[in-house]
Amino acid sequence: MTLRPDPIAAWLARRPHLVLDGALATELERRGADLRDALWSARLLIEQPELIRAVHLDYFRAGADVATTASYQASFEGFARRGLSHKDAAALMRLSVRLATEARDQAMAERAADDARPAPLVAASVGPYGAVLADGSEYRGHYGLDEAALIAFHRPRLQLLAASGADLLACETIPCIAEARALAQLMDEVGTRGWISFSARDGGHVCEGDTIEDAVAAVQGVDSVVAVGINCTAPQHVAELLARARTRTAKPLLAYPNAGETWDAQAKQWLPSAECAHRPFDEMAMDWAAAGARLIGGCCRTGPAQIAALSRRW
């Protein structure tokens, strides 16, 4: 199938860096949402979609060039466990894209007449199989599924999100090579573009244990993959991970780490970490840019303030 044009390449041809947004779920929690639920942020697609739209809008106002949708933990299986039909689940996943698109439209209407930045992008989030399990296994891997089973799991949701009107897909927090290959194959299959972002456990390995070099090399030859990198990883590991990744891929690198805390999957909360970095987020981001990242933002426990600081850097 013919691939759609690459929206990231078009952006980076005009600007040295692209500012991603920050956390969605933890920002929703900061605003009072209760996400102690297997659906996590996708719960608010049912209960408070207007709050999701408001967070997207605040990130655009802060200077984000990309909104990542509230579909990370949305799936047909997860919504079915909540008693929703296939049709209703599909409608909620499409809603996640519409909310980000509406926020972009409002942000564009608010822009000053002399603001020459391109229109922001909407990336439909495709979370890993581990996110649907809601047991923290996106930070471990070792699902017990082979690549064919992962393709079968991801295909219905990825097909829907590829046709949802989003500019690209954000396949994120991927803990292993097998799942990255499965998602890359599916993007080629449906003719859409997207990035693949790994979760990592240290400065050299993705969460399941593969080296970051092998992980990025596994999708280097796939045209549908427009960028590759790291997300929801402690920020102190990111510069080394990017430097290692650069030796095995020519694709644009992306980095959107968390704030450095540790996720407790049982309690469903973030816990302080002894290794949590204390440097300002935008200052650390300069290290990631120096290591080769061109798409930079934040993940869990980051918010519009950090994205505004990043945006002022570029």
CSV table of C-alpha atoms in Angstrom, one decimal:
chain,number,residue,atom,x,y,z
A,1,MET,CA,0.0,0.0,0.0
A,2,THR,CA,1.2,3.5,-0.8
A,3,LEU,CA,2.3,5.4,2.3
A,4,ARG,CA,0.9,8.8,3.2
A,5,PRO,CA,3.4,11.7,3.1
A,6,ASP,CA,5.7,12.0,6.1
A,7,PRO,CA,4.4,14.9,8.3
A,8,ILE,CA,7.5,14.8,10.5
A,9,ALA,CA,9.9,15.3,7.6
A,10,ALA,CA,7.9,18.2,6.4
A,11,TRP,CA,8.1,19.9,9.8
A,12,LEU,CA,11.8,19.2,10.3
A,13,ALA,CA,12.6,20.6,6.9
A,14,ARG,CA,11.5,24.0,8.2
A,15,ARG,CA,12.5,23.8,11.9
A,16,PRO,CA,15.4,22.3,13.8
A,17,HIS,CA,13.2,20.8,16.5
A,18,LEU,CA,9.6,19.9,17.1
A,19,VAL,CA,8.2,20.3,20.6
A,20,LEU,CA,6.0,17.4,21.7
A,21,ASP,CA,3.4,17.8,24.4
A,22,GLY,CA,3.7,16.6,28.0
A,23,ALA,CA,1.8,14.1,30.1
A,24,LEU,CA,-1.9,13.6,29.6
A,25,ALA,CA,-3.0,11.2,32.3
A,26,THR,CA,-1.0,12.7,35.2
A,27,GLU,CA,-2.0,16.2,34.1
A,28,LEU,CA,-5.7,15.2,34.1
A,29,GLU,CA,-5.1,13.8,37.7
A,30,ARG,CA,-3.5,17.1,38.7
A,31,ARG,CA,-6.7,18.8,37.6
A,32,GLY,CA,-8.8,16.5,39.8
A,33,ALA,CA,-9.6,13.5,37.6
A,34,ASP,CA,-9.6,10.1,39.3
A,35,LEU,CA,-7.8,7.7,37.0
A,36,ARG,CA,-7.4,4.7,39.3
A,37,ASP,CA,-8.9,2.5,36.7
A,38,ALA,CA,-7.8,-0.1,34.1
A,39,LEU,CA,-8.8,2.3,31.4
A,40,TRP,CA,-6.5,5.1,32.9
A,41,SER,CA,-6.9,8.3,30.8
A,42,ALA,CA,-9.3,6.6,28.4
A,43,ARG,CA,-11.8,6.5,31.2
A,44,LEU,CA,-12.3,10.3,30.7
A,45,LEU,CA,-13.3,9.7,27.1
A,46,ILE,CA,-16.5,8.3,28.6
A,47,GLU,CA,-16.9,10.6,31.6
A,48,GLN,CA,-15.1,14.0,31.0
A,49,PRO,CA,-14.0,14.4,27.4
A,50,GLU,CA,-14.1,18.2,27.8
A,51,LEU,CA,-11.3,17.9,30.3
A,52,ILE,CA,-9.1,16.1,27.8
A,53,ARG,CA,-9.8,18.8,25.2
A,54,ALA,CA,-8.8,21.5,27.8
A,55,VAL,CA,-5.4,19.8,28.5
A,56,HIS,CA,-4.7,19.5,24.8
A,57,LEU,CA,-5.5,23.2,24.4
A,58,ASP,CA,-3.2,24.2,27.2
A,59,TYR,CA,-0.3,22.3,25.7
A,60,PHE,CA,-0.9,24.0,22.4
A,61,ARG,CA,-1.0,27.3,24.1
A,62,ALA,CA,2.3,26.4,25.9
A,63,GLY,CA,3.9,25.9,22.5
A,64,ALA,CA,3.5,22.2,21.7
A,65,ASP,CA,3.8,21.3,18.1
A,66,VAL,CA,2.1,17.9,18.6
A,67,ALA,CA,-0.8,16.7,20.7
A,68,THR,CA,-0.8,13.0,21.6
A,69,THR,CA,-4.3,11.6,22.0
A,70,ALA,CA,-6.0,9.9,24.9
A,71,SER,CA,-6.0,6.5,23.2
A,72,TYR,CA,-2.9,5.1,24.9
A,73,GLN,CA,-4.9,2.7,27.1
A,74,ALA,CA,-8.0,2.6,24.9
A,75,SER,CA,-8.8,-0.7,23.3
A,76,PHE,CA,-11.7,-2.8,22.1
A,77,GLU,CA,-10.8,-5.4,24.8
A,78,GLY,CA,-10.6,-2.8,27.6
A,79,PHE,CA,-13.9,-1.1,26.7
A,80,ALA,CA,-15.6,-4.5,26.3
A,81,ARG,CA,-14.7,-5.3,29.9
A,82,ARG,CA,-16.5,-2.1,30.8
A,83,GLY,CA,-19.6,-3.4,28.9
A,84,LEU,CA,-19.2,-1.2,25.8
A,85,SER,CA,-19.9,-2.6,22.4
A,86,HIS,CA,-17.4,-2.7,19.5
A,87,LYS,CA,-19.2,0.2,17.9
A,88,ASP,CA,-19.2,2.3,21.1
A,89,ALA,CA,-15.5,1.6,21.7
A,90,ALA,CA,-14.6,2.6,18.1
A,91,ALA,CA,-16.6,5.9,18.6
A,92,LEU,CA,-14.6,6.6,21.8
A,93,MET,CA,-11.3,6.1,20.1
A,94,ARG,CA,-12.3,8.4,17.2
A,95,LEU,CA,-13.4,10.9,19.9
A,96,SER,CA,-9.9,10.9,21.3
A,97,VAL,CA,-8.6,12.2,17.9
A,98,ARG,CA,-11.5,14.7,17.5
A,99,LEU,CA,-10.8,16.2,20.9
A,100,ALA,CA,-7.1,16.9,20.0
A,101,THR,CA,-8.2,18.2,16.6
A,102,GLU,CA,-10.7,20.6,18.1
A,103,ALA,CA,-8.1,21.9,20.6
A,104,ARG,CA,-5.7,22.5,17.7
A,105,ASP,CA,-8.4,24.4,15.8
A,106,GLN,CA,-9.0,26.6,18.8
A,107,ALA,CA,-5.3,27.2,19.3
A,108,MET,CA,-4.8,28.1,15.7
A,109,ALA,CA,-7.7,30.6,15.9
A,110,GLU,CA,-6.0,32.2,18.9
A,111,ARG,CA,-2.7,32.6,17.3
A,112,ALA,CA,-1.3,36.1,16.5
A,113,ALA,CA,-1.5,37.1,12.8
A,114,ASP,CA,2.4,37.1,12.6
A,115,ASP,CA,2.8,33.6,14.0
A,116,ALA,CA,4.5,31.8,11.1
A,117,ARG,CA,4.8,28.4,12.8
A,118,PRO,CA,3.2,25.5,10.9
A,119,ALA,CA,-0.1,24.1,12.2
A,120,PRO,CA,0.5,21.6,15.0
A,121,LEU,CA,0.1,17.9,14.4
A,122,VAL,CA,-2.2,15.3,16.1
A,123,ALA,CA,-0.6,12.0,16.9
A,124,ALA,CA,-3.0,9.1,17.7
A,125,SER,CA,-1.5,7.3,20.7
A,126,VAL,CA,-1.1,3.5,20.3
A,127,GLY,CA,-0.1,2.1,23.6
A,128,PRO,CA,1.6,-1.3,24.0
A,129,TYR,CA,-0.1,-4.6,24.8
A,130,GLY,CA,1.1,-4.1,28.4
A,131,ALA,CA,-1.0,-0.9,28.8
A,132,VAL,CA,-4.2,-2.9,28.1
A,133,LEU,CA,-3.1,-5.4,30.8
A,134,ALA,CA,-3.0,-2.5,33.2
A,135,ASP,CA,-0.4,-4.3,35.3
A,136,GLY,CA,2.7,-2.2,34.5
A,137,SER,CA,4.1,-4.7,32.0
A,138,GLU,CA,4.9,-2.0,29.5
A,139,TYR,CA,7.9,-1.4,31.9
A,140,ARG,CA,8.9,-5.1,31.9
A,141,GLY,CA,7.9,-6.7,28.6
A,142,HIS,CA,7.9,-10.5,28.5
A,143,TYR,CA,4.3,-10.7,27.6
A,144,GLY,CA,4.4,-14.4,26.5
A,145,LEU,CA,3.1,-13.4,23.0
A,146,ASP,CA,5.0,-13.8,19.8
A,147,GLU,CA,5.1,-11.2,17.0
A,148,ALA,CA,2.1,-12.8,15.1
A,149,ALA,CA,-0.1,-12.6,18.2
A,150,LEU,CA,0.9,-9.0,18.8
A,151,ILE,CA,0.0,-8.1,15.2
A,152,ALA,CA,-3.4,-9.7,15.7
A,153,PHE,CA,-3.9,-7.8,18.9
A,154,HIS,CA,-2.9,-4.4,17.6
A,155,ARG,CA,-4.5,-4.6,14.1
A,156,PRO,CA,-8.1,-3.5,14.8
A,157,ARG,CA,-7.2,-0.5,16.9
A,158,LEU,CA,-4.3,0.6,14.6
A,159,GLN,CA,-6.5,0.3,11.6
A,160,LEU,CA,-9.2,2.5,13.2
A,161,LEU,CA,-6.7,5.1,14.5
A,162,ALA,CA,-5.0,5.2,11.1
A,163,ALA,CA,-8.3,6.2,9.5
A,164,SER,CA,-9.3,8.6,12.3
A,165,GLY,CA,-8.0,11.8,10.8
A,166,ALA,CA,-4.8,12.0,12.9
A,167,ASP,CA,-1.7,13.2,11.2
A,168,LEU,CA,0.3,10.2,12.4
A,169,LEU,CA,0.5,7.5,15.0
A,170,ALA,CA,2.5,7.6,18.2
A,171,CYS,CA,3.4,4.0,19.1
A,172,GLU,CA,4.8,4.5,22.5
A,173,THR,CA,6.2,3.0,25.7
A,174,ILE,CA,7.2,-0.1,23.7
A,175,PRO,CA,9.3,-2.5,25.9
A,176,CYS,CA,10.5,-5.0,23.3
A,177,ILE,CA,11.7,-5.5,19.7
A,178,ALA,CA,8.9,-8.0,18.9
A,179,GLU,CA,6.2,-5.4,19.6
A,180,ALA,CA,8.1,-2.7,17.7
A,181,ARG,CA,8.3,-4.9,14.6
A,182,ALA,CA,4.6,-5.8,14.9
A,183,LEU,CA,3.6,-2.2,15.0
A,184,ALA,CA,5.9,-1.2,12.2
A,185,GLN,CA,4.6,-4.0,10.0
A,186,LEU,CA,1.0,-2.9,10.7
A,187,MET,CA,1.8,0.7,9.8
A,188,ASP,CA,3.2,-0.4,6.5
A,189,GLU,CA,0.1,-2.6,6.0
A,190,VAL,CA,-2.4,0.2,6.4
A,191,GLY,CA,-0.2,2.8,4.7
A,192,THR,CA,0.1,5.2,7.6
A,193,ARG,CA,3.1,6.9,9.2
A,194,GLY,CA,4.1,7.0,12.9
A,195,TRP,CA,6.9,7.0,15.4
A,196,ILE,CA,8.0,4.1,17.6
A,197,SER,CA,9.2,5.1,21.1
A,198,PHE,CA,10.7,2.5,23.5
A,199,SER,CA,10.5,2.4,27.3
A,200,ALA,CA,14.0,1.8,28.8
A,201,ARG,CA,15.3,0.4,32.1
A,202,ASP,CA,18.7,2.0,32.0
A,203,GLY,CA,21.1,3.9,29.7
A,204,GLY,CA,21.6,1.0,27.3
A,205,HIS,CA,18.5,-1.3,27.3
A,206,VAL,CA,14.8,-1.2,26.6
A,207,CYS,CA,12.6,-2.6,29.3
A,208,GLU,CA,12.6,-6.3,28.2
A,209,GLY,CA,16.4,-6.3,28.0
A,210,ASP,CA,17.3,-5.8,24.3
A,211,THR,CA,19.9,-3.2,23.7
A,212,ILE,CA,18.7,0.1,22.4
A,213,GLU,CA,20.9,-0.3,19.4
A,214,ASP,CA,19.2,-3.5,18.4
A,215,ALA,CA,15.8,-2.1,19.1
A,216,VAL,CA,16.1,0.9,16.8
A,217,ALA,CA,17.9,-1.1,14.2
A,218,ALA,CA,14.9,-3.5,14.1
A,219,VAL,CA,12.8,-0.7,12.5
A,220,GLN,CA,15.4,1.3,10.6
A,221,GLY,CA,14.4,-0.2,7.3
A,222,VAL,CA,10.7,0.4,7.7
A,223,ASP,CA,9.5,3.4,5.7
A,224,SER,CA,6.3,3.9,7.7
A,225,VAL,CA,8.4,4.6,10.9
A,226,VAL,CA,9.2,8.3,10.7
A,227,ALA,CA,11.0,8.7,14.0
A,228,VAL,CA,12.3,6.5,16.8
A,229,GLY,CA,13.3,7.1,20.3
A,230,ILE,CA,12.5,6.9,24.0
A,231,ASN,CA,9.6,7.8,26.3
A,232,CYS,CA,8.4,7.3,29.8
A,233,THR,CA,12.0,6.6,30.9
A,234,ALA,CA,13.9,8.3,33.7
A,235,PRO,CA,15.4,11.5,32.2
A,236,GLN,CA,19.0,10.7,33.5
A,237,HIS,CA,19.2,7.8,31.1
A,238,VAL,CA,18.0,9.6,27.9
A,239,ALA,CA,21.2,11.2,26.6
A,240,GLU,CA,23.1,7.9,26.7
A,241,LEU,CA,20.2,6.0,25.1
A,242,LEU,CA,20.0,8.6,22.3
A,243,ALA,CA,23.7,8.5,21.7
A,244,ARG,CA,23.6,4.7,21.4
A,245,ALA,CA,20.5,4.8,19.2
A,246,ARG,CA,22.2,7.2,16.8
A,247,THR,CA,24.8,4.6,15.9
A,248,ARG,CA,22.2,2.3,14.4
A,249,THR,CA,19.5,4.5,12.9
A,250,ALA,CA,19.4,7.4,10.5
A,251,LYS,CA,15.7,8.3,11.4
A,252,PRO,CA,14.9,11.4,13.4
A,253,LEU,CA,15.3,10.7,17.2
A,254,LEU,CA,12.7,11.6,19.7
A,255,ALA,CA,12.8,11.9,23.5
A,256,TYR,CA,9.9,12.5,25.9
A,257,PRO,CA,10.9,11.0,29.3
A,258,ASN,CA,8.9,11.1,32.5
A,259,ALA,CA,9.9,13.3,35.4
A,260,GLY,CA,12.1,10.6,36.9
A,261,GLU,CA,9.7,8.9,39.4
A,262,THR,CA,8.8,5.2,39.6
A,263,TRP,CA,5.4,3.8,38.6
A,264,ASP,CA,3.8,1.5,41.2
A,265,ALA,CA,1.4,-0.6,39.1
A,266,GLN,CA,-0.4,-2.2,42.1
A,267,ALA,CA,-1.1,1.1,43.8
A,268,LYS,CA,-1.5,2.9,40.4
A,269,GLN,CA,0.6,5.9,41.5
A,270,TRP,CA,4.0,7.5,40.9
A,271,LEU,CA,6.5,7.2,43.7
A,272,PRO,CA,9.5,9.4,44.5
A,273,SER,CA,12.8,8.0,43.2
A,274,ALA,CA,16.2,8.4,44.7
A,275,GLU,CA,17.6,9.0,41.2
A,276,CYS,CA,15.0,11.6,40.3
A,277,ALA,CA,16.8,14.4,38.5
A,278,HIS,CA,16.7,17.8,40.0
A,279,ARG,CA,17.9,19.9,37.0
A,280,PRO,CA,15.2,21.9,35.2
A,281,PHE,CA,13.5,19.8,32.6
A,282,ASP,CA,14.3,22.2,29.7
A,283,GLU,CA,17.9,22.3,30.7
A,284,MET,CA,18.1,18.5,30.6
A,285,ALA,CA,16.4,18.6,27.2
A,286,MET,CA,19.4,20.5,25.8
A,287,ASP,CA,21.5,17.4,26.5
A,288,TRP,CA,19.0,15.3,24.6
A,289,ALA,CA,19.1,17.7,21.7
A,290,ALA,CA,22.9,17.6,21.8
A,291,ALA,CA,22.7,13.7,21.6
A,292,GLY,CA,20.6,14.0,18.4
A,293,ALA,CA,17.0,14.3,19.5
A,294,ARG,CA,14.9,16.5,17.2
A,295,LEU,CA,11.4,15.8,18.6
A,296,ILE,CA,11.4,16.6,22.4
A,297,GLY,CA,8.7,16.7,25.0
A,298,GLY,CA,7.6,15.1,28.3
A,299,CYS,CA,5.8,12.0,29.5
A,300,CYS,CA,4.3,11.2,32.9
A,301,ARG,CA,4.4,13.9,35.6
A,302,THR,CA,5.4,16.7,33.2
A,303,GLY,CA,2.9,19.4,32.3
A,304,PRO,CA,2.3,22.6,30.3
A,305,ALA,CA,4.9,24.6,32.4
A,306,GLN,CA,7.7,22.2,31.2
A,307,ILE,CA,6.5,22.4,27.6
A,308,ALA,CA,6.4,26.2,27.7
A,309,ALA,CA,10.0,26.2,28.9
A,310,LEU,CA,11.0,23.9,26.1
A,311,SER,CA,9.2,25.9,23.6
A,312,ARG,CA,11.1,29.1,24.6
A,313,ARG,CA,14.3,27.3,24.0
A,314,TRP,CA,13.5,27.0,20.2
